[in-house]
């Protein structure tokens, strides 16, 4: 089996260790003997995103988002929409996630998004920072995701998306409605840095299964991996954080 992975804006959108997500994707393929190609796509490039099986886009401060959002809309929007509608698996974190919505109104400027996810984001006066734990209910995946969040943006979901999960502790999309992230077809947005994937191995394998079944049909078997270290990292966050009260925006 083979997976073709795309990493969008690797230099610009790589906040709080988001590159760790790509390392986790690559390693968990190699450890299973799955052939993979990793393609980095930067400013000025306009690939056919339907050629990929899994696309990753990390987070960034307002400055980096401002540097890439025009390119994202002008050169990549149509092909990303086509890929999303054809079921390509896409994971976008924080600043990348925000730009998949209708717009992100940052502290100093407003950026039009892709409009791929039915959501919008507006920066608030106080950053939402800290460890976070989220209860996720997805078809065939019931788990708690843990990570780290640091964002001024408050994201509100429209009717065209479902939340990725419910906040057990931390802020999530906006610190008010208890939602975290967004899901549309095989497109997943989340505020969880950390990085997210290395300490949530079940979620990585869930994304792999979606991508491989889209390519090879139902019934793809992913042999389990010895995730002792990953589970230890997971417990380190969920333990410290789940004992804390859920802190809502005041
Ligand atoms: N700049 C955005 C915000 O502050 C996203 C930050 C991030 O990617 N961590 O909300």
PDB file of C-alpha atoms and ligand atoms in Angstrom:
ATOM      1  CA  UNK A   1       0.000   0.000   0.000  1.00  0.00           C
ATOM      2  CA  UNK A   2       1.071   3.601  -0.570  1.00  0.00           C
ATOM      3  CA  UNK A   3       0.094   6.992   0.889  1.00  0.00           C
ATOM      4  CA  UNK A   4       0.816  10.314  -0.818  1.00  0.00           C
ATOM      5  CA  UNK A   5       1.061  13.013   1.867  1.00  0.00           C
ATOM      6  CA  UNK A   6       1.098  16.770   1.223  1.00  0.00           C
ATOM      7  CA  UNK A   7       2.461  19.302   3.733  1.00  0.00           C
ATOM      8  CA  UNK A   8       1.151  22.816   2.996  1.00  0.00           C
ATOM      9  CA  UNK A   9       3.304  25.900   3.752  1.00  0.00           C
ATOM     10  CA  UNK A  10       5.859  24.012   5.884  1.00  0.00           C
ATOM     11  CA  UNK A  11       7.956  27.077   6.701  1.00  0.00           C
ATOM     12  CA  UNK A  12       5.101  29.532   7.263  1.00  0.00           C
ATOM     13  CA  UNK A  13       2.566  27.427   9.168  1.00  0.00           C
ATOM     14  CA  UNK A  14       4.604  25.485  11.705  1.00  0.00           C
ATOM     15  CA  UNK A  15       3.678  26.790  15.141  1.00  0.00           C
ATOM     16  CA  UNK A  16       4.163  25.099  18.537  1.00  0.00           C
ATOM     17  CA  UNK A  17       5.672  21.970  17.004  1.00  0.00           C
ATOM     18  CA  UNK A  18       3.095  21.363  14.283  1.00  0.00           C
ATOM     19  CA  UNK A  19       5.822  19.759  12.148  1.00  0.00           C
ATOM     20  CA  UNK A  20       5.589  16.909  14.665  1.00  0.00           C
ATOM     21  CA  UNK A  21       2.314  15.928  13.017  1.00  0.00           C
ATOM     22  CA  UNK A  22       4.096  15.245   9.729  1.00  0.00           C
ATOM     23  CA  UNK A  23       6.810  13.270  11.532  1.00  0.00           C
ATOM     24  CA  UNK A  24       4.118  11.132  13.161  1.00  0.00           C
ATOM     25  CA  UNK A  25       2.387  10.532   9.815  1.00  0.00           C
ATOM     26  CA  UNK A  26       5.655   9.541   8.138  1.00  0.00           C
ATOM     27  CA  UNK A  27       6.925   7.321  10.964  1.00  0.00           C
ATOM     28  CA  UNK A  28       3.642   5.463  11.435  1.00  0.00           C
ATOM     29  CA  UNK A  29       3.634   4.650   7.724  1.00  0.00           C
ATOM     30  CA  UNK A  30       7.273   3.497   7.715  1.00  0.00           C
ATOM     31  CA  UNK A  31       6.841   1.397  10.856  1.00  0.00           C
ATOM     32  CA  UNK A  32       4.063  -0.481   9.034  1.00  0.00           C
ATOM     33  CA  UNK A  33       5.872  -0.800   5.746  1.00  0.00           C
ATOM     34  CA  UNK A  34       3.403   1.479   3.975  1.00  0.00           C
ATOM     35  CA  UNK A  35       5.131   3.228   1.050  1.00  0.00           C
ATOM     36  CA  UNK A  36       4.735   6.959   1.253  1.00  0.00           C
ATOM     37  CA  UNK A  37       5.629  10.118  -0.595  1.00  0.00           C
ATOM     38  CA  UNK A  38       5.823  13.456   1.221  1.00  0.00           C
ATOM     39  CA  UNK A  39       5.362  16.577  -0.928  1.00  0.00           C
ATOM     40  CA  UNK A  40       5.895  20.057   0.543  1.00  0.00           C
ATOM     41  CA  UNK A  41       3.814  22.747  -1.166  1.00  0.00           C
ATOM     42  CA  UNK A  42       4.815  26.393  -0.760  1.00  0.00           C
ATOM     43  CA  UNK A  43       3.861  29.881  -1.922  1.00  0.00           C
ATOM     44  CA  UNK A  44       3.470  30.144  -5.698  1.00  0.00           C
ATOM     45  CA  UNK A  45       2.684  26.446  -6.258  1.00  0.00           C
ATOM     46  CA  UNK A  46      -0.672  25.253  -7.608  1.00  0.00           C
ATOM     47  CA  UNK A  47      -0.811  21.435  -7.377  1.00  0.00           C
ATOM     48  CA  UNK A  48      -3.689  19.090  -8.183  1.00  0.00           C
ATOM     49  CA  UNK A  49      -4.598  18.211  -4.572  1.00  0.00           C
ATOM     50  CA  UNK A  50      -6.691  15.228  -5.676  1.00  0.00           C
ATOM     51  CA  UNK A  51      -3.346  13.513  -6.390  1.00  0.00           C
ATOM     52  CA  UNK A  52      -2.752  13.317  -2.626  1.00  0.00           C
ATOM     53  CA  UNK A  53      -4.310  10.976  -0.077  1.00  0.00           C
ATOM     54  CA  UNK A  54      -3.690  13.125   3.003  1.00  0.00           C
ATOM     55  CA  UNK A  55      -3.037  16.875   3.280  1.00  0.00           C
ATOM     56  CA  UNK A  56      -1.686  18.618   6.408  1.00  0.00           C
ATOM     57  CA  UNK A  57      -1.647  22.373   7.167  1.00  0.00           C
ATOM     58  CA  UNK A  58      -0.281  23.710  10.467  1.00  0.00           C
ATOM     59  CA  UNK A  59      -0.901  26.821  12.509  1.00  0.00           C
ATOM     60  CA  UNK A  60       0.635  30.287  12.411  1.00  0.00           C
ATOM     61  CA  UNK A  61       0.535  33.669  14.043  1.00  0.00           C
ATOM     62  CA  UNK A  62      -1.524  36.382  12.302  1.00  0.00           C
ATOM     63  CA  UNK A  63       1.623  37.582  10.512  1.00  0.00           C
ATOM     64  CA  UNK A  64       2.252  34.216   8.835  1.00  0.00           C
ATOM     65  CA  UNK A  65      -1.417  33.766   8.029  1.00  0.00           C
ATOM     66  CA  UNK A  66      -1.375  37.194   6.360  1.00  0.00           C
ATOM     67  CA  UNK A  67       1.682  36.169   4.281  1.00  0.00           C
ATOM     68  CA  UNK A  68       0.005  33.066   2.824  1.00  0.00           C
ATOM     69  CA  UNK A  69      -3.773  33.633   2.772  1.00  0.00           C
ATOM     70  CA  UNK A  70      -3.807  35.394  -0.612  1.00  0.00           C
ATOM     71  CA  UNK A  71      -1.782  32.582  -2.190  1.00  0.00           C
ATOM     72  CA  UNK A  72      -4.030  29.996  -0.533  1.00  0.00           C
ATOM     73  CA  UNK A  73      -7.150  31.570  -2.024  1.00  0.00           C
ATOM     74  CA  UNK A  74      -5.748  32.522  -5.405  1.00  0.00           C
ATOM     75  CA  UNK A  75      -3.639  29.485  -6.267  1.00  0.00           C
ATOM     76  CA  UNK A  76      -4.950  26.611  -4.159  1.00  0.00           C
ATOM     77  CA  UNK A  77      -8.636  27.198  -3.308  1.00  0.00           C
ATOM     78  CA  UNK A  78     -10.339  25.480  -6.292  1.00  0.00           C
ATOM     79  CA  UNK A  79      -8.070  22.424  -6.128  1.00  0.00           C
ATOM     80  CA  UNK A  80      -8.483  22.113  -2.339  1.00  0.00           C
ATOM     81  CA  UNK A  81     -12.279  22.334  -2.628  1.00  0.00           C
ATOM     82  CA  UNK A  82     -12.182  19.625  -5.315  1.00  0.00           C
ATOM     83  CA  UNK A  83      -9.971  17.432  -3.110  1.00  0.00           C
ATOM     84  CA  UNK A  84     -12.247  17.907  -0.076  1.00  0.00           C
ATOM     85  CA  UNK A  85     -15.358  17.020  -2.070  1.00  0.00           C
ATOM     86  CA  UNK A  86     -13.638  13.900  -3.435  1.00  0.00           C
ATOM     87  CA  UNK A  87     -12.893  12.687   0.101  1.00  0.00           C
ATOM     88  CA  UNK A  88      -9.182  13.447   0.386  1.00  0.00           C
ATOM     89  CA  UNK A  89      -8.265  13.450   4.091  1.00  0.00           C
ATOM     90  CA  UNK A  90      -7.280  16.937   5.235  1.00  0.00           C
ATOM     91  CA  UNK A  91      -6.082  18.003   8.699  1.00  0.00           C
ATOM     92  CA  UNK A  92      -5.739  21.728   9.442  1.00  0.00           C
ATOM     93  CA  UNK A  93      -4.507  23.026  12.790  1.00  0.00           C
ATOM     94  CA  UNK A  94      -5.367  26.380  14.409  1.00  0.00           C
ATOM     95  CA  UNK A  95      -4.257  29.157  12.001  1.00  0.00           C
ATOM     96  CA  UNK A  96      -4.580  26.733   9.097  1.00  0.00           C
ATOM     97  CA  UNK A  97      -7.986  25.600  10.404  1.00  0.00           C
ATOM     98  CA  UNK A  98      -9.199  29.222  10.677  1.00  0.00           C
ATOM     99  CA  UNK A  99      -8.322  29.891   7.022  1.00  0.00           C
ATOM    100  CA  UNK A 100     -10.445  26.925   5.912  1.00  0.00           C
ATOM    101  CA  UNK A 101     -13.496  28.906   7.082  1.00  0.00           C
ATOM    102  CA  UNK A 102     -15.223  31.973   5.593  1.00  0.00           C
ATOM    103  CA  UNK A 103     -12.890  34.533   7.208  1.00  0.00           C
ATOM    104  CA  UNK A 104     -10.507  35.197  10.060  1.00  0.00           C
ATOM    105  CA  UNK A 105     -10.761  38.695  11.593  1.00  0.00           C
ATOM    106  CA  UNK A 106      -7.390  39.010  13.281  1.00  0.00           C
ATOM    107  CA  UNK A 107      -6.193  41.704  15.661  1.00  0.00           C
ATOM    108  CA  UNK A 108      -4.983  43.979  12.861  1.00  0.00           C
ATOM    109  CA  UNK A 109      -6.554  42.693   9.639  1.00  0.00           C
ATOM    110  CA  UNK A 110      -9.286  40.483   8.218  1.00  0.00           C
ATOM    111  CA  UNK A 111      -8.376  37.581   5.916  1.00  0.00           C
ATOM    112  CA  UNK A 112     -10.852  35.872   3.601  1.00  0.00           C
ATOM    113  CA  UNK A 113     -10.694  32.100   4.008  1.00  0.00           C
ATOM    114  CA  UNK A 114     -11.349  29.229   1.633  1.00  0.00           C
ATOM    115  CA  UNK A 115     -15.002  28.886   2.640  1.00  0.00           C
ATOM    116  CA  UNK A 116     -14.382  25.123   2.631  1.00  0.00           C
ATOM    117  CA  UNK A 117     -15.603  24.793   6.234  1.00  0.00           C
ATOM    118  CA  UNK A 118     -18.811  26.572   7.273  1.00  0.00           C
ATOM    119  CA  UNK A 119     -17.291  28.609  10.125  1.00  0.00           C
ATOM    120  CA  UNK A 120     -15.863  32.011  10.892  1.00  0.00           C
ATOM    121  CA  UNK A 121     -13.290  33.302  13.361  1.00  0.00           C
ATOM    122  CA  UNK A 122     -12.796  36.618  15.144  1.00  0.00           C
ATOM    123  CA  UNK A 123      -9.874  37.434  17.432  1.00  0.00           C
ATOM    124  CA  UNK A 124     -10.694  38.362  21.019  1.00  0.00           C
ATOM    125  CA  UNK A 125      -8.749  40.479  23.526  1.00  0.00           C
ATOM    126  CA  UNK A 126      -7.405  37.562  25.584  1.00  0.00           C
ATOM    127  CA  UNK A 127      -5.504  34.614  24.089  1.00  0.00           C
ATOM    128  CA  UNK A 128      -6.819  31.140  24.874  1.00  0.00           C
ATOM    129  CA  UNK A 129      -3.770  29.276  26.108  1.00  0.00           C
ATOM    130  CA  UNK A 130      -3.025  25.985  27.829  1.00  0.00           C
ATOM    131  CA  UNK A 131      -3.403  22.221  27.742  1.00  0.00           C
ATOM    132  CA  UNK A 132      -6.681  20.950  26.372  1.00  0.00           C
ATOM    133  CA  UNK A 133      -8.622  17.691  26.387  1.00  0.00           C
ATOM    134  CA  UNK A 134     -11.461  16.974  23.955  1.00  0.00           C
ATOM    135  CA  UNK A 135     -13.974  14.098  23.841  1.00  0.00           C
ATOM    136  CA  UNK A 136     -14.321  12.995  20.244  1.00  0.00           C
ATOM    137  CA  UNK A 137     -17.245  11.059  18.797  1.00  0.00           C
ATOM    138  CA  UNK A 138     -16.509  10.058  15.188  1.00  0.00           C
ATOM    139  CA  UNK A 139     -17.860   7.049  13.285  1.00  0.00           C
ATOM    140  CA  UNK A 140     -15.574   4.214  14.534  1.00  0.00           C
ATOM    141  CA  UNK A 141     -13.537   6.506  16.801  1.00  0.00           C
ATOM    142  CA  UNK A 142     -14.496   7.268  20.367  1.00  0.00           C
ATOM    143  CA  UNK A 143     -11.507   8.805  22.135  1.00  0.00           C
ATOM    144  CA  UNK A 144     -10.131  11.760  24.085  1.00  0.00           C
ATOM    145  CA  UNK A 145      -7.715  13.986  22.179  1.00  0.00           C
ATOM    146  CA  UNK A 146      -5.161  15.962  24.186  1.00  0.00           C
ATOM    147  CA  UNK A 147      -2.957  18.846  23.121  1.00  0.00           C
ATOM    148  CA  UNK A 148      -2.024  22.466  23.647  1.00  0.00           C
ATOM    149  CA  UNK A 149      -3.874  25.560  22.461  1.00  0.00           C
ATOM    150  CA  UNK A 150      -2.753  29.155  21.993  1.00  0.00           C
ATOM    151  CA  UNK A 151      -5.065  31.333  19.905  1.00  0.00           C
ATOM    152  CA  UNK A 152      -6.759  34.739  19.964  1.00  0.00           C
ATOM    153  CA  UNK A 153      -9.325  33.573  17.426  1.00  0.00           C
ATOM    154  CA  UNK A 154     -12.819  32.578  18.529  1.00  0.00           C
ATOM    155  CA  UNK A 155     -14.312  30.195  15.971  1.00  0.00           C
ATOM    156  CA  UNK A 156     -18.058  29.757  15.498  1.00  0.00           C
ATOM    157  CA  UNK A 157     -19.524  26.838  13.546  1.00  0.00           C
ATOM    158  CA  UNK A 158     -22.259  27.112  10.926  1.00  0.00           C
ATOM    159  CA  UNK A 159     -24.726  24.359  10.004  1.00  0.00           C
ATOM    160  CA  UNK A 160     -22.447  22.883   7.354  1.00  0.00           C
ATOM    161  CA  UNK A 161     -19.947  21.390   9.791  1.00  0.00           C
ATOM    162  CA  UNK A 162     -19.981  19.300  12.967  1.00  0.00           C
ATOM    163  CA  UNK A 163     -17.624  19.899  15.885  1.00  0.00           C
ATOM    164  CA  UNK A 164     -14.687  17.506  16.120  1.00  0.00           C
ATOM    165  CA  UNK A 165     -15.546  17.065  19.789  1.00  0.00           C
ATOM    166  CA  UNK A 166     -16.617  18.513  23.117  1.00  0.00           C
ATOM    167  CA  UNK A 167     -14.152  20.298  25.416  1.00  0.00           C
ATOM    168  CA  UNK A 168     -13.492  18.337  28.613  1.00  0.00           C
ATOM    169  CA  UNK A 169     -10.999  20.914  29.862  1.00  0.00           C
ATOM    170  CA  UNK A 170      -9.577  24.005  28.152  1.00  0.00           C
ATOM    171  CA  UNK A 171     -11.179  26.545  25.776  1.00  0.00           C
ATOM    172  CA  UNK A 172     -11.757  24.951  22.359  1.00  0.00           C
ATOM    173  CA  UNK A 173     -13.287  26.858  19.431  1.00  0.00           C
ATOM    174  CA  UNK A 174     -14.426  29.923  21.369  1.00  0.00           C
ATOM    175  CA  UNK A 175     -14.359  29.264  25.118  1.00  0.00           C
ATOM    176  CA  UNK A 176     -18.140  29.541  25.278  1.00  0.00           C
ATOM    177  CA  UNK A 177     -20.066  26.794  23.478  1.00  0.00           C
ATOM    178  CA  UNK A 178     -17.889  23.834  24.517  1.00  0.00           C
ATOM    179  CA  UNK A 179     -17.143  22.818  20.931  1.00  0.00           C
ATOM    180  CA  UNK A 180     -13.664  22.072  19.593  1.00  0.00           C
ATOM    181  CA  UNK A 181     -12.635  21.834  15.976  1.00  0.00           C
ATOM    182  CA  UNK A 182     -14.795  21.047  12.968  1.00  0.00           C
ATOM    183  CA  UNK A 183     -15.468  18.126  10.622  1.00  0.00           C
ATOM    184  CA  UNK A 184     -16.798  18.119   7.047  1.00  0.00           C
ATOM    185  CA  UNK A 185     -16.498  14.890   4.998  1.00  0.00           C
ATOM    186  CA  UNK A 186     -12.844  13.855   5.551  1.00  0.00           C
ATOM    187  CA  UNK A 187     -11.730  17.386   6.433  1.00  0.00           C
ATOM    188  CA  UNK A 188     -10.738  17.894  10.101  1.00  0.00           C
ATOM    189  CA  UNK A 189      -9.916  21.209  11.741  1.00  0.00           C
ATOM    190  CA  UNK A 190      -8.666  21.562  15.294  1.00  0.00           C
ATOM    191  CA  UNK A 191      -7.015  24.034  17.663  1.00  0.00           C
ATOM    192  CA  UNK A 192      -4.865  21.300  19.177  1.00  0.00           C
ATOM    193  CA  UNK A 193      -1.147  21.901  18.826  1.00  0.00           C
ATOM    194  CA  UNK A 194       1.255  19.892  20.862  1.00  0.00           C
ATOM    195  CA  UNK A 195       1.791  18.441  18.386  1.00  0.00           C
ATOM    196  CA  UNK A 196      -1.538  16.734  18.134  1.00  0.00           C
ATOM    197  CA  UNK A 197      -0.774  13.486  16.293  1.00  0.00           C
ATOM    198  CA  UNK A 198       2.253  12.058  18.181  1.00  0.00           C
ATOM    199  CA  UNK A 199       0.294  11.979  21.455  1.00  0.00           C
ATOM    200  CA  UNK A 200      -3.000  10.814  19.937  1.00  0.00           C
ATOM    201  CA  UNK A 201      -2.012   7.694  17.932  1.00  0.00           C
ATOM    202  CA  UNK A 202      -5.593   6.445  17.591  1.00  0.00           C
ATOM    203  CA  UNK A 203      -6.460   9.627  15.670  1.00  0.00           C
ATOM    204  CA  UNK A 204      -3.483   9.199  13.294  1.00  0.00           C
ATOM    205  CA  UNK A 205      -4.578   5.648  12.524  1.00  0.00           C
ATOM    206  CA  UNK A 206      -8.170   6.824  12.055  1.00  0.00           C
ATOM    207  CA  UNK A 207      -6.963   9.328   9.409  1.00  0.00           C
ATOM    208  CA  UNK A 208      -4.854   6.601   7.774  1.00  0.00           C
ATOM    209  CA  UNK A 209      -7.822   4.244   7.633  1.00  0.00           C
ATOM    210  CA  UNK A 210      -9.980   6.908   5.954  1.00  0.00           C
ATOM    211  CA  UNK A 211      -7.249   7.658   3.410  1.00  0.00           C
ATOM    212  CA  UNK A 212      -6.411   4.011   2.668  1.00  0.00           C
ATOM    213  CA  UNK A 213     -10.048   2.900   2.410  1.00  0.00           C
ATOM    214  CA  UNK A 214     -10.758   5.780   0.008  1.00  0.00           C
ATOM    215  CA  UNK A 215      -7.897   4.456  -2.112  1.00  0.00           C
ATOM    216  CA  UNK A 216      -8.107   0.672  -1.711  1.00  0.00           C
ATOM    217  CA  UNK A 217     -11.684   0.082  -0.587  1.00  0.00           C
ATOM    218  CA  UNK A 218     -13.226  -1.132   2.671  1.00  0.00           C
ATOM    219  CA  UNK A 219     -11.539  -3.549   5.008  1.00  0.00           C
ATOM    220  CA  UNK A 220      -8.019  -2.138   5.038  1.00  0.00           C
ATOM    221  CA  UNK A 221      -6.110  -3.691   7.952  1.00  0.00           C
ATOM    222  CA  UNK A 222      -3.685  -1.486   9.898  1.00  0.00           C
ATOM    223  CA  UNK A 223      -1.498  -3.638  12.167  1.00  0.00           C
ATOM    224  CA  UNK A 224      -1.322  -2.137  15.691  1.00  0.00           C
ATOM    225  CA  UNK A 225       1.908  -0.431  16.769  1.00  0.00           C
ATOM    226  CA  UNK A 226       3.568  -0.576  20.241  1.00  0.00           C
ATOM    227  CA  UNK A 227       2.342   2.876  21.355  1.00  0.00           C
ATOM    228  CA  UNK A 228       3.773   2.863  24.889  1.00  0.00           C
ATOM    229  CA  UNK A 229       5.617   6.180  24.463  1.00  0.00           C
ATOM    230  CA  UNK A 230       2.694   7.830  22.679  1.00  0.00           C
ATOM    231  CA  UNK A 231       0.271   6.711  25.410  1.00  0.00           C
ATOM    232  CA  UNK A 232       2.681   7.985  28.081  1.00  0.00           C
ATOM    233  CA  UNK A 233       2.758  11.410  26.376  1.00  0.00           C
ATOM    234  CA  UNK A 234      -1.039  11.296  26.112  1.00  0.00           C
ATOM    235  CA  UNK A 235      -1.499  10.530  29.792  1.00  0.00           C
ATOM    236  CA  UNK A 236       0.988  13.235  30.765  1.00  0.00           C
ATOM    237  CA  UNK A 237      -1.349  15.876  29.295  1.00  0.00           C
ATOM    238  CA  UNK A 238      -4.728  14.337  30.025  1.00  0.00           C
ATOM    239  CA  UNK A 239      -3.733  13.558  33.628  1.00  0.00           C
ATOM    240  CA  UNK A 240      -2.560  17.078  34.493  1.00  0.00           C
ATOM    241  CA  UNK A 241      -5.348  18.731  32.574  1.00  0.00           C
ATOM    242  CA  UNK A 242      -8.403  16.645  33.388  1.00  0.00           C
ATOM    243  CA  UNK A 243      -7.887  17.296  37.088  1.00  0.00           C
ATOM    244  CA  UNK A 244      -8.247  21.025  36.413  1.00  0.00           C
ATOM    245  CA  UNK A 245     -11.665  22.725  36.212  1.00  0.00           C
ATOM    246  CA  UNK A 246     -12.755  23.604  32.704  1.00  0.00           C
ATOM    247  CA  UNK A 247     -11.712  27.216  32.291  1.00  0.00           C
ATOM    248  CA  UNK A 248     -14.238  29.182  30.253  1.00  0.00           C
ATOM    249  CA  UNK A 249     -13.652  32.684  28.894  1.00  0.00           C
ATOM    250  CA  UNK A 250     -14.777  35.204  31.468  1.00  0.00           C
TER     251      UNK A 250
HETATM  252  N1  LIG B   1      -3.105  33.608  14.633  1.00  0.00           N
HETATM  253  C1  LIG B   1      -4.236  32.790  15.013  1.00  0.00           C
HETATM  254  C2  LIG B   1      -4.793  33.198  16.391  1.00  0.00           C
HETATM  255  O1  LIG B   1      -4.111  33.853  17.140  1.00  0.00           O
HETATM  256  C3  LIG B   1      -3.837  31.325  15.024  1.00  0.00           C
HETATM  257  C4  LIG B   1      -2.762  31.016  16.059  1.00  0.00           C
HETATM  258  C5  LIG B   1      -2.206  29.603  15.946  1.00  0.00           C
HETATM  259  O2  LIG B   1      -2.116  29.021  14.880  1.00  0.00           O
HETATM  260  N2  LIG B   1      -1.761  29.048  17.123  1.00  0.00           N
HETATM  261  O3  LIG B   1      -5.913  32.805  16.725  1.00  0.00           O
END
